[in-house]
mmCIF file of N, CA and C in Angstrom:
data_model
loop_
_atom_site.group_PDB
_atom_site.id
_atom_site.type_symbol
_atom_site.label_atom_id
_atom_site.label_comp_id
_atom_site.label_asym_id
_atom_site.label_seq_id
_atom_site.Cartn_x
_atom_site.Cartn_y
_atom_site.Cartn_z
ATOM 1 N N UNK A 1 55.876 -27.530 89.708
ATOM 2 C CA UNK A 1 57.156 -27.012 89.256
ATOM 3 C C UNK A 1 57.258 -25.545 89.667
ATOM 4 N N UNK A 2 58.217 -24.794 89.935
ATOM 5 C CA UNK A 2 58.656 -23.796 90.273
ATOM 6 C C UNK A 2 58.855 -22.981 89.465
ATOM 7 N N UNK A 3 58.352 -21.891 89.756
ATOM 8 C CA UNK A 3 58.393 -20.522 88.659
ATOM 9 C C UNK A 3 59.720 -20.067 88.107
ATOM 10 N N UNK A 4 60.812 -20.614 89.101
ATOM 11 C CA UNK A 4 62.006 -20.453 89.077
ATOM 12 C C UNK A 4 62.794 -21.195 87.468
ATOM 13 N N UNK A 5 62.110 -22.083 87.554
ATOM 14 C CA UNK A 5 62.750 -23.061 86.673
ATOM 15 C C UNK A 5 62.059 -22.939 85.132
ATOM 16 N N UNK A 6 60.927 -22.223 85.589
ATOM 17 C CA UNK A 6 60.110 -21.862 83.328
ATOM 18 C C UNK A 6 61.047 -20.710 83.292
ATOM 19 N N UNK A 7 61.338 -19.484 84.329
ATOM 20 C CA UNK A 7 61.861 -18.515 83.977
ATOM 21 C C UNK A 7 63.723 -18.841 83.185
ATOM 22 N N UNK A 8 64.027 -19.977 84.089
ATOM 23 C CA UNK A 8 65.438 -20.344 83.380
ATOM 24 C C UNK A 8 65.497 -20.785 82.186
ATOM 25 N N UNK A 9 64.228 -21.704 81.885
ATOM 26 C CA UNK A 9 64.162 -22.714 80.529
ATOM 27 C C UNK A 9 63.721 -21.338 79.105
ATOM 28 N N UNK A 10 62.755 -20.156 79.858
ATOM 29 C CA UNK A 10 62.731 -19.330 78.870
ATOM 30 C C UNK A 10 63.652 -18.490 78.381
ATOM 31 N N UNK A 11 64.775 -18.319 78.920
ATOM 32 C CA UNK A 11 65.770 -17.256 78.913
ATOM 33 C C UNK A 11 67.120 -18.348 78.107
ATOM 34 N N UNK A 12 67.032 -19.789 78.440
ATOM 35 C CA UNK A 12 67.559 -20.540 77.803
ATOM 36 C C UNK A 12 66.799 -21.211 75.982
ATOM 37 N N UNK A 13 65.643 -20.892 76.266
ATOM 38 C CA UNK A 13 65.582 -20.468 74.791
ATOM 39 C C UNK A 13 65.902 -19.376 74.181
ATOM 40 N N UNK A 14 65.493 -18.450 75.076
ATOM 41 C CA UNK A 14 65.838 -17.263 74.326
ATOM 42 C C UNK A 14 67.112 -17.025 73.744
ATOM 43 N N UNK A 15 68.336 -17.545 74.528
ATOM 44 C CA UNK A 15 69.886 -17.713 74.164
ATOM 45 C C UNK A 15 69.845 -18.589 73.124
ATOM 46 N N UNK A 16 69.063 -20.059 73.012
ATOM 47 C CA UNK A 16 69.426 -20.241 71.435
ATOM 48 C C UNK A 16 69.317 -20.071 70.344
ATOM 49 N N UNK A 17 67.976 -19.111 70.638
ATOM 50 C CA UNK A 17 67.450 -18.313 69.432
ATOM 51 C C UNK A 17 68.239 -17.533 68.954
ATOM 52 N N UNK A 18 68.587 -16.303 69.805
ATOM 53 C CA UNK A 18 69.466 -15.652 69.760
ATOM 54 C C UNK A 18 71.052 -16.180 68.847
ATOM 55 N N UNK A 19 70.932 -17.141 69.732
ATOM 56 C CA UNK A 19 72.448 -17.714 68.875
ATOM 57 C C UNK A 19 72.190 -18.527 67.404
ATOM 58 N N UNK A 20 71.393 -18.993 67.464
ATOM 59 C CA UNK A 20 70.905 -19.697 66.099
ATOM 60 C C UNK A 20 70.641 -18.121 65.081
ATOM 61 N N UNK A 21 69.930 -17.077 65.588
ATOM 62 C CA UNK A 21 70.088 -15.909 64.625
ATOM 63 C C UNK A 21 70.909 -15.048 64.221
ATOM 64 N N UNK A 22 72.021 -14.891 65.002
ATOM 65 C CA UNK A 22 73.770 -14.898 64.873
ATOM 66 C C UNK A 22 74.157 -15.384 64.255
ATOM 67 N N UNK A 23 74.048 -17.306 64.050
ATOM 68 C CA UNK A 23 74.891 -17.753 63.148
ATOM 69 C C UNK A 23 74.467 -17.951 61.651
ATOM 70 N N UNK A 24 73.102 -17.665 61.744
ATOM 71 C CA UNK A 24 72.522 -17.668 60.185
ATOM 72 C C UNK A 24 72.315 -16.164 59.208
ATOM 73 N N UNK A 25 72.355 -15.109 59.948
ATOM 74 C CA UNK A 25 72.786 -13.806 59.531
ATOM 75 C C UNK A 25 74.156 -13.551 59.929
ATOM 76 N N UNK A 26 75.121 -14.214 60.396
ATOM 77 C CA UNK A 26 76.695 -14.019 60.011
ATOM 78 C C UNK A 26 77.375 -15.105 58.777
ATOM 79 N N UNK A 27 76.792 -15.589 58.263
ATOM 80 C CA UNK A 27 77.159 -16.655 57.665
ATOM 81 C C UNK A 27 76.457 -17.283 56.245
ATOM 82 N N UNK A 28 75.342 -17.577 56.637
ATOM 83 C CA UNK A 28 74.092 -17.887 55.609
ATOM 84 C C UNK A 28 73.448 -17.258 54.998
ATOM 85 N N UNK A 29 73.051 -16.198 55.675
ATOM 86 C CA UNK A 29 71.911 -15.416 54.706
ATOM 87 C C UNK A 29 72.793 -13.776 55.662
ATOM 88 N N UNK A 30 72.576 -13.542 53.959
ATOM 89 C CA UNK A 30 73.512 -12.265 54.048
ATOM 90 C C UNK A 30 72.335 -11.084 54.166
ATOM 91 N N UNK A 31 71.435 -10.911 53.805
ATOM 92 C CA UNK A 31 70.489 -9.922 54.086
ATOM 93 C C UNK A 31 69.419 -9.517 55.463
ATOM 94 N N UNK A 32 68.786 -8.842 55.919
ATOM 95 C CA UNK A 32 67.873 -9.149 56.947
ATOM 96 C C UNK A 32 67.025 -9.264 56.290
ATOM 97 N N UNK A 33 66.360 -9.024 55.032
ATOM 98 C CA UNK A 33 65.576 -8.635 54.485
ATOM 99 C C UNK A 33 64.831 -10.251 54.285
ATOM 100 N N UNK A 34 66.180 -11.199 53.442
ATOM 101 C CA UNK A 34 65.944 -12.167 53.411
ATOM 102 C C UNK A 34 65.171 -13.097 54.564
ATOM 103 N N UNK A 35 65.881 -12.706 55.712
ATOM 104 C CA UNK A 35 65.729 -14.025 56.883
ATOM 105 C C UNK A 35 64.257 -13.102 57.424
ATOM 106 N N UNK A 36 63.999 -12.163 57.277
ATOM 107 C CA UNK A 36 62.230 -11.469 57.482
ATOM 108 C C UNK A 36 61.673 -12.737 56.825
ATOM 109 N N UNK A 37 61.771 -12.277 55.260
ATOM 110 C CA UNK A 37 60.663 -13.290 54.666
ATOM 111 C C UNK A 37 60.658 -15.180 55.337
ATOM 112 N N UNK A 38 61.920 -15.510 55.092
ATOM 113 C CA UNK A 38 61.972 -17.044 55.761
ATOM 114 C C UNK A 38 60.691 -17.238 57.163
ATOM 115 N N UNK A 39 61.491 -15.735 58.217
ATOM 116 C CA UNK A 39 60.150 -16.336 59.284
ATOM 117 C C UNK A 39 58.661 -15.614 58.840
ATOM 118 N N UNK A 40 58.632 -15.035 57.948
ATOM 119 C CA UNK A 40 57.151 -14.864 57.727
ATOM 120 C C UNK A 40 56.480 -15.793 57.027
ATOM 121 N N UNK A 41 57.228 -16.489 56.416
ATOM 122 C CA UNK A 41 56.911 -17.412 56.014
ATOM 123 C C UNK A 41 56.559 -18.796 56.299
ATOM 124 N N UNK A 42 57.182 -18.962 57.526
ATOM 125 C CA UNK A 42 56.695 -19.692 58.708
ATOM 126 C C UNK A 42 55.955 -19.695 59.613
ATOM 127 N N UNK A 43 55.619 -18.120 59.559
ATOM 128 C CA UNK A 43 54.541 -17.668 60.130
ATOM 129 C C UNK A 43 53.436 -17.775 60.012
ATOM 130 N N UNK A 44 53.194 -17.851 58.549
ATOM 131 C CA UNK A 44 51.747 -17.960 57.369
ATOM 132 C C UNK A 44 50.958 -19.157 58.215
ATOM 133 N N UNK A 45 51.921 -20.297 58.648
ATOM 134 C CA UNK A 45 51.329 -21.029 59.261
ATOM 135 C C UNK A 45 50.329 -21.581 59.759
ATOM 136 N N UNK A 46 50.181 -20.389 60.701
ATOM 137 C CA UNK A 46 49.183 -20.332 61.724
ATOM 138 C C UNK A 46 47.602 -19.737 60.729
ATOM 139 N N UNK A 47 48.251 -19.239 59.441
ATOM 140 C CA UNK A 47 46.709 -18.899 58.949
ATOM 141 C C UNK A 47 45.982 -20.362 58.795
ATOM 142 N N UNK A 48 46.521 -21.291 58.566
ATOM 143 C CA UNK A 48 46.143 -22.788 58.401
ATOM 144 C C UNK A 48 45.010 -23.198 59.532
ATOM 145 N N UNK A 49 45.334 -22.765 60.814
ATOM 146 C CA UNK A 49 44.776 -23.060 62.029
ATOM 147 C C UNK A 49 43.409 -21.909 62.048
ATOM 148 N N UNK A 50 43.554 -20.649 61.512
ATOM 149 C CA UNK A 50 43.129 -19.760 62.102
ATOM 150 C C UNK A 50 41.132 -20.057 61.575
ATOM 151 N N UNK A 51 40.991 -20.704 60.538
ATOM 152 C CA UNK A 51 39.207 -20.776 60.564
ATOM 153 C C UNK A 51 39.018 -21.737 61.758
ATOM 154 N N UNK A 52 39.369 -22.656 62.240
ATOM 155 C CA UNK A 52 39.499 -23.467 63.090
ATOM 156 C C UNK A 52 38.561 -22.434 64.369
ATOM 157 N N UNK A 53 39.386 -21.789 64.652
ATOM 158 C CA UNK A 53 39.980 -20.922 65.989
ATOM 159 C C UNK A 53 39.168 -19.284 66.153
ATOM 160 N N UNK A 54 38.705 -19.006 65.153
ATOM 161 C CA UNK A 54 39.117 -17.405 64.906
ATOM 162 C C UNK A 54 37.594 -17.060 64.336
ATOM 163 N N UNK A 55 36.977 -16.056 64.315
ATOM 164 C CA UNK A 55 36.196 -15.335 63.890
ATOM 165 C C UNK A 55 36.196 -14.723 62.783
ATOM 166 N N UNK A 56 35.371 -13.850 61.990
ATOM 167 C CA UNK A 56 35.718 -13.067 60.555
ATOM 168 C C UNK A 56 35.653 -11.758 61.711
ATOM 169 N N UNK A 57 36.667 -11.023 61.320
ATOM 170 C CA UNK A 57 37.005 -9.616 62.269
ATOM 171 C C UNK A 57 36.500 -8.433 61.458
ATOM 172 N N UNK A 58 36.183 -7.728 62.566
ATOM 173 C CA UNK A 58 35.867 -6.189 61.658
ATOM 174 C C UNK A 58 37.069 -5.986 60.848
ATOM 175 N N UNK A 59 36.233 -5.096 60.245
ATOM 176 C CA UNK A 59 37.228 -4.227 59.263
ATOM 177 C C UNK A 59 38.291 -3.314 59.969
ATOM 178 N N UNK A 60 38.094 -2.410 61.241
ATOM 179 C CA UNK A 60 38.638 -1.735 61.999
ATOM 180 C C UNK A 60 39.532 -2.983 62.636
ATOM 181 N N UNK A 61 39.025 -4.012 63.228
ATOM 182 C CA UNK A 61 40.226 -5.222 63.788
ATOM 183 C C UNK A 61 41.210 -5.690 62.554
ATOM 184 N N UNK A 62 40.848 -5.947 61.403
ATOM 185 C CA UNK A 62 41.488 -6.025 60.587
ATOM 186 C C UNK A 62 42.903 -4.823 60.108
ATOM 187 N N UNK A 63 41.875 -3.625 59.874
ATOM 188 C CA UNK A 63 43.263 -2.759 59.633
ATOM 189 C C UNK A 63 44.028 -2.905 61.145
ATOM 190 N N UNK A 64 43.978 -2.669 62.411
ATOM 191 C CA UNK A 64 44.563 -2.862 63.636
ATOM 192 C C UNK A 64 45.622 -3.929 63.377
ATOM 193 N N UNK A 65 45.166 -5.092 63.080
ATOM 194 C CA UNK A 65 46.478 -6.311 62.824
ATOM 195 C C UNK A 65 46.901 -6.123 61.558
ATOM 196 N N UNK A 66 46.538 -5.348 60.621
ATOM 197 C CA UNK A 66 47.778 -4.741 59.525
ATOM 198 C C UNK A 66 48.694 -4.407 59.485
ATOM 199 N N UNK A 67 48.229 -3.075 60.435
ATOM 200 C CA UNK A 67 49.226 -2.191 61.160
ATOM 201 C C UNK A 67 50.267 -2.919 62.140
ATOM 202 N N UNK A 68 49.799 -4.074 62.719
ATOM 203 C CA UNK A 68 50.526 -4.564 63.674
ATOM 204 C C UNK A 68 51.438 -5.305 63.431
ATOM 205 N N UNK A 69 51.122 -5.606 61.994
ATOM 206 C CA UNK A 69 51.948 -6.842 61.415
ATOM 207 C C UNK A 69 52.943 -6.250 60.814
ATOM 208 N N UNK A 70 52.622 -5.153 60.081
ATOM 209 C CA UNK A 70 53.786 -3.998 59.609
ATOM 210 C C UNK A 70 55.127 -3.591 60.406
ATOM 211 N N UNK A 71 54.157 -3.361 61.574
ATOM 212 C CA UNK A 71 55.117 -2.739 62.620
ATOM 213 C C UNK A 71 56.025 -3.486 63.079
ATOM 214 N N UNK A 72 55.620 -4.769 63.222
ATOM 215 C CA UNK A 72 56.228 -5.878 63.714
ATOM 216 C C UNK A 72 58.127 -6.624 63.044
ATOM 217 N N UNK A 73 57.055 -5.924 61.257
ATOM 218 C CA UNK A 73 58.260 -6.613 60.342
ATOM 219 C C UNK A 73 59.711 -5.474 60.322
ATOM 220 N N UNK A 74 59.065 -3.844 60.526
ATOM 221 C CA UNK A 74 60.043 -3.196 60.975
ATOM 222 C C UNK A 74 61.024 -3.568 62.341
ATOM 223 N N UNK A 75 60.140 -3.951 63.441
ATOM 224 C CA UNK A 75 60.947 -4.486 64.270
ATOM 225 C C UNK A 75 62.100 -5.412 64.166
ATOM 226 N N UNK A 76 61.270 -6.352 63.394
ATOM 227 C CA UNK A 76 62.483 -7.530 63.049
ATOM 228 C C UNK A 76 63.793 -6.934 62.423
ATOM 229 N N UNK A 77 63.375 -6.282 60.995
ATOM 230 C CA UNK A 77 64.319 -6.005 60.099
ATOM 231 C C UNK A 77 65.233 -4.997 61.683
ATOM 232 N N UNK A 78 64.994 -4.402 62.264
ATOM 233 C CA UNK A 78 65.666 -3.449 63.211
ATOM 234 C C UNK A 78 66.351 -4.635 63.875
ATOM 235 N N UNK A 79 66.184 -5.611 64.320
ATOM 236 C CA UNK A 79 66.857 -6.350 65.440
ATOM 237 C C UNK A 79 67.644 -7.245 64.637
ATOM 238 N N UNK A 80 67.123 -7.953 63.108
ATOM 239 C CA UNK A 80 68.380 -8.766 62.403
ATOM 240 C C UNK A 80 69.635 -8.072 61.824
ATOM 241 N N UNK A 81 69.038 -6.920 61.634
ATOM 242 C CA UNK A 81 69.989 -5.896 60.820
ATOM 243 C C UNK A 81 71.445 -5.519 62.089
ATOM 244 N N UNK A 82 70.881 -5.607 63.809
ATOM 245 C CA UNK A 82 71.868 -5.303 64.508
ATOM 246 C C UNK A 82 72.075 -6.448 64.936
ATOM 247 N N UNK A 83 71.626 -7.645 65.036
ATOM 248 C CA UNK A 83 72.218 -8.690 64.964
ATOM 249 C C UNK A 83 73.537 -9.438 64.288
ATOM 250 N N UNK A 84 72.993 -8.258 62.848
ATOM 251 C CA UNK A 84 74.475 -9.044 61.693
ATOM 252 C C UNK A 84 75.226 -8.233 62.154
ATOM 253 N N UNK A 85 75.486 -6.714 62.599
ATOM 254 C CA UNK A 85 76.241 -5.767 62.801
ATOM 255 C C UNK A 85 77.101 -6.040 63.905
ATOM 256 N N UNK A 86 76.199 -6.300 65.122
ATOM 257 C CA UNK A 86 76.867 -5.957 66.569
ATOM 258 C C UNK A 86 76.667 -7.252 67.330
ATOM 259 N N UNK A 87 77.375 -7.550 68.741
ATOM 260 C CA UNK A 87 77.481 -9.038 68.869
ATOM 261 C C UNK A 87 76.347 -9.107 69.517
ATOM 262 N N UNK A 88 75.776 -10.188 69.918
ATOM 263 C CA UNK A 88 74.443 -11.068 70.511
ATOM 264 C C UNK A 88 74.468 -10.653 71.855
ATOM 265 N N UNK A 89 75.340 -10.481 72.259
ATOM 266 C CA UNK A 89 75.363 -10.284 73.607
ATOM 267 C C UNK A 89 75.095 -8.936 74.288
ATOM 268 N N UNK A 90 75.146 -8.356 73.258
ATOM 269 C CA UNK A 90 74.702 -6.209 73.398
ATOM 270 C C UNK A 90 73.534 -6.623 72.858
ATOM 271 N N UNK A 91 72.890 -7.316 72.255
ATOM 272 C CA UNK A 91 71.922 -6.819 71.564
ATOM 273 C C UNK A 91 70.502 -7.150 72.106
ATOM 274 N N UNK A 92 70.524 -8.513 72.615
ATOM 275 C CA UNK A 92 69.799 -9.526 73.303
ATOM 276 C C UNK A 92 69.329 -8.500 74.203
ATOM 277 N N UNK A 93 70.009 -8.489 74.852
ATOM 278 C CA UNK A 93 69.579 -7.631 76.636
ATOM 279 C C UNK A 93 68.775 -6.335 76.292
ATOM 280 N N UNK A 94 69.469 -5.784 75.452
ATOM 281 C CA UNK A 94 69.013 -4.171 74.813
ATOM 282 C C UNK A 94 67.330 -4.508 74.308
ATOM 283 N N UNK A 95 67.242 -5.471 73.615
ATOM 284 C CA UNK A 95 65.808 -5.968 72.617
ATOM 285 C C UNK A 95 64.758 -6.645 73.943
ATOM 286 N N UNK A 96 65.642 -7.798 74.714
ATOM 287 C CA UNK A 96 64.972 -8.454 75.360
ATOM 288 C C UNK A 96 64.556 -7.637 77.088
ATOM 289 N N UNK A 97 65.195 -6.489 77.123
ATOM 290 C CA UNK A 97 64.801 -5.888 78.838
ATOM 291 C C UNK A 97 63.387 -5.863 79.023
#
């Protein structure tokens, strides 16, 4: 398969994401705050998998993905918050370059 064609199928997810997070912070869930927790909460997930998979991490790797996870949830709240504000189509490109 052609490199051509994952790059289309990813950018075509990316548009329904995008649009699926448009229509559930214009409509459904009125907060960003809210729709944070929903995907962190879906996120937890993967702790299910993680003895499976994963090592016991330093303490220094540990605070590192604290921090990362923190940072991360600011991100979100930054991108749902202009999501509910401003249209998908400014925002996408701006987040996703």
């Amino acid at each position: 398969m052609s490199w051509i064609f994952i790059a289309i199928f990813a950018y075509l997810f990316l548009a329904g994401s995008a649009f699926l997070d448009k229509v559930l912070l214009s409509g459904y869930i009125t907060r960003p705050v809210v729709f944070i927790f929903f995907v962190s909460i879906l996120s937890l997930g993967v702790l299910v998998l993680a003895p499976f998979f994963l090592k016991v991490p330093t303490t220094g790797q540990l605070l590192t993905a604290l921090l990362a996870g923190f940072v991360f949830g600011l991100a979100l709240f930054s991108y749902y918050a202009l999501v509910q504000k401003e249209e998908i189509s400014r925002v996408v490109p701006a987040i996703a370059a």
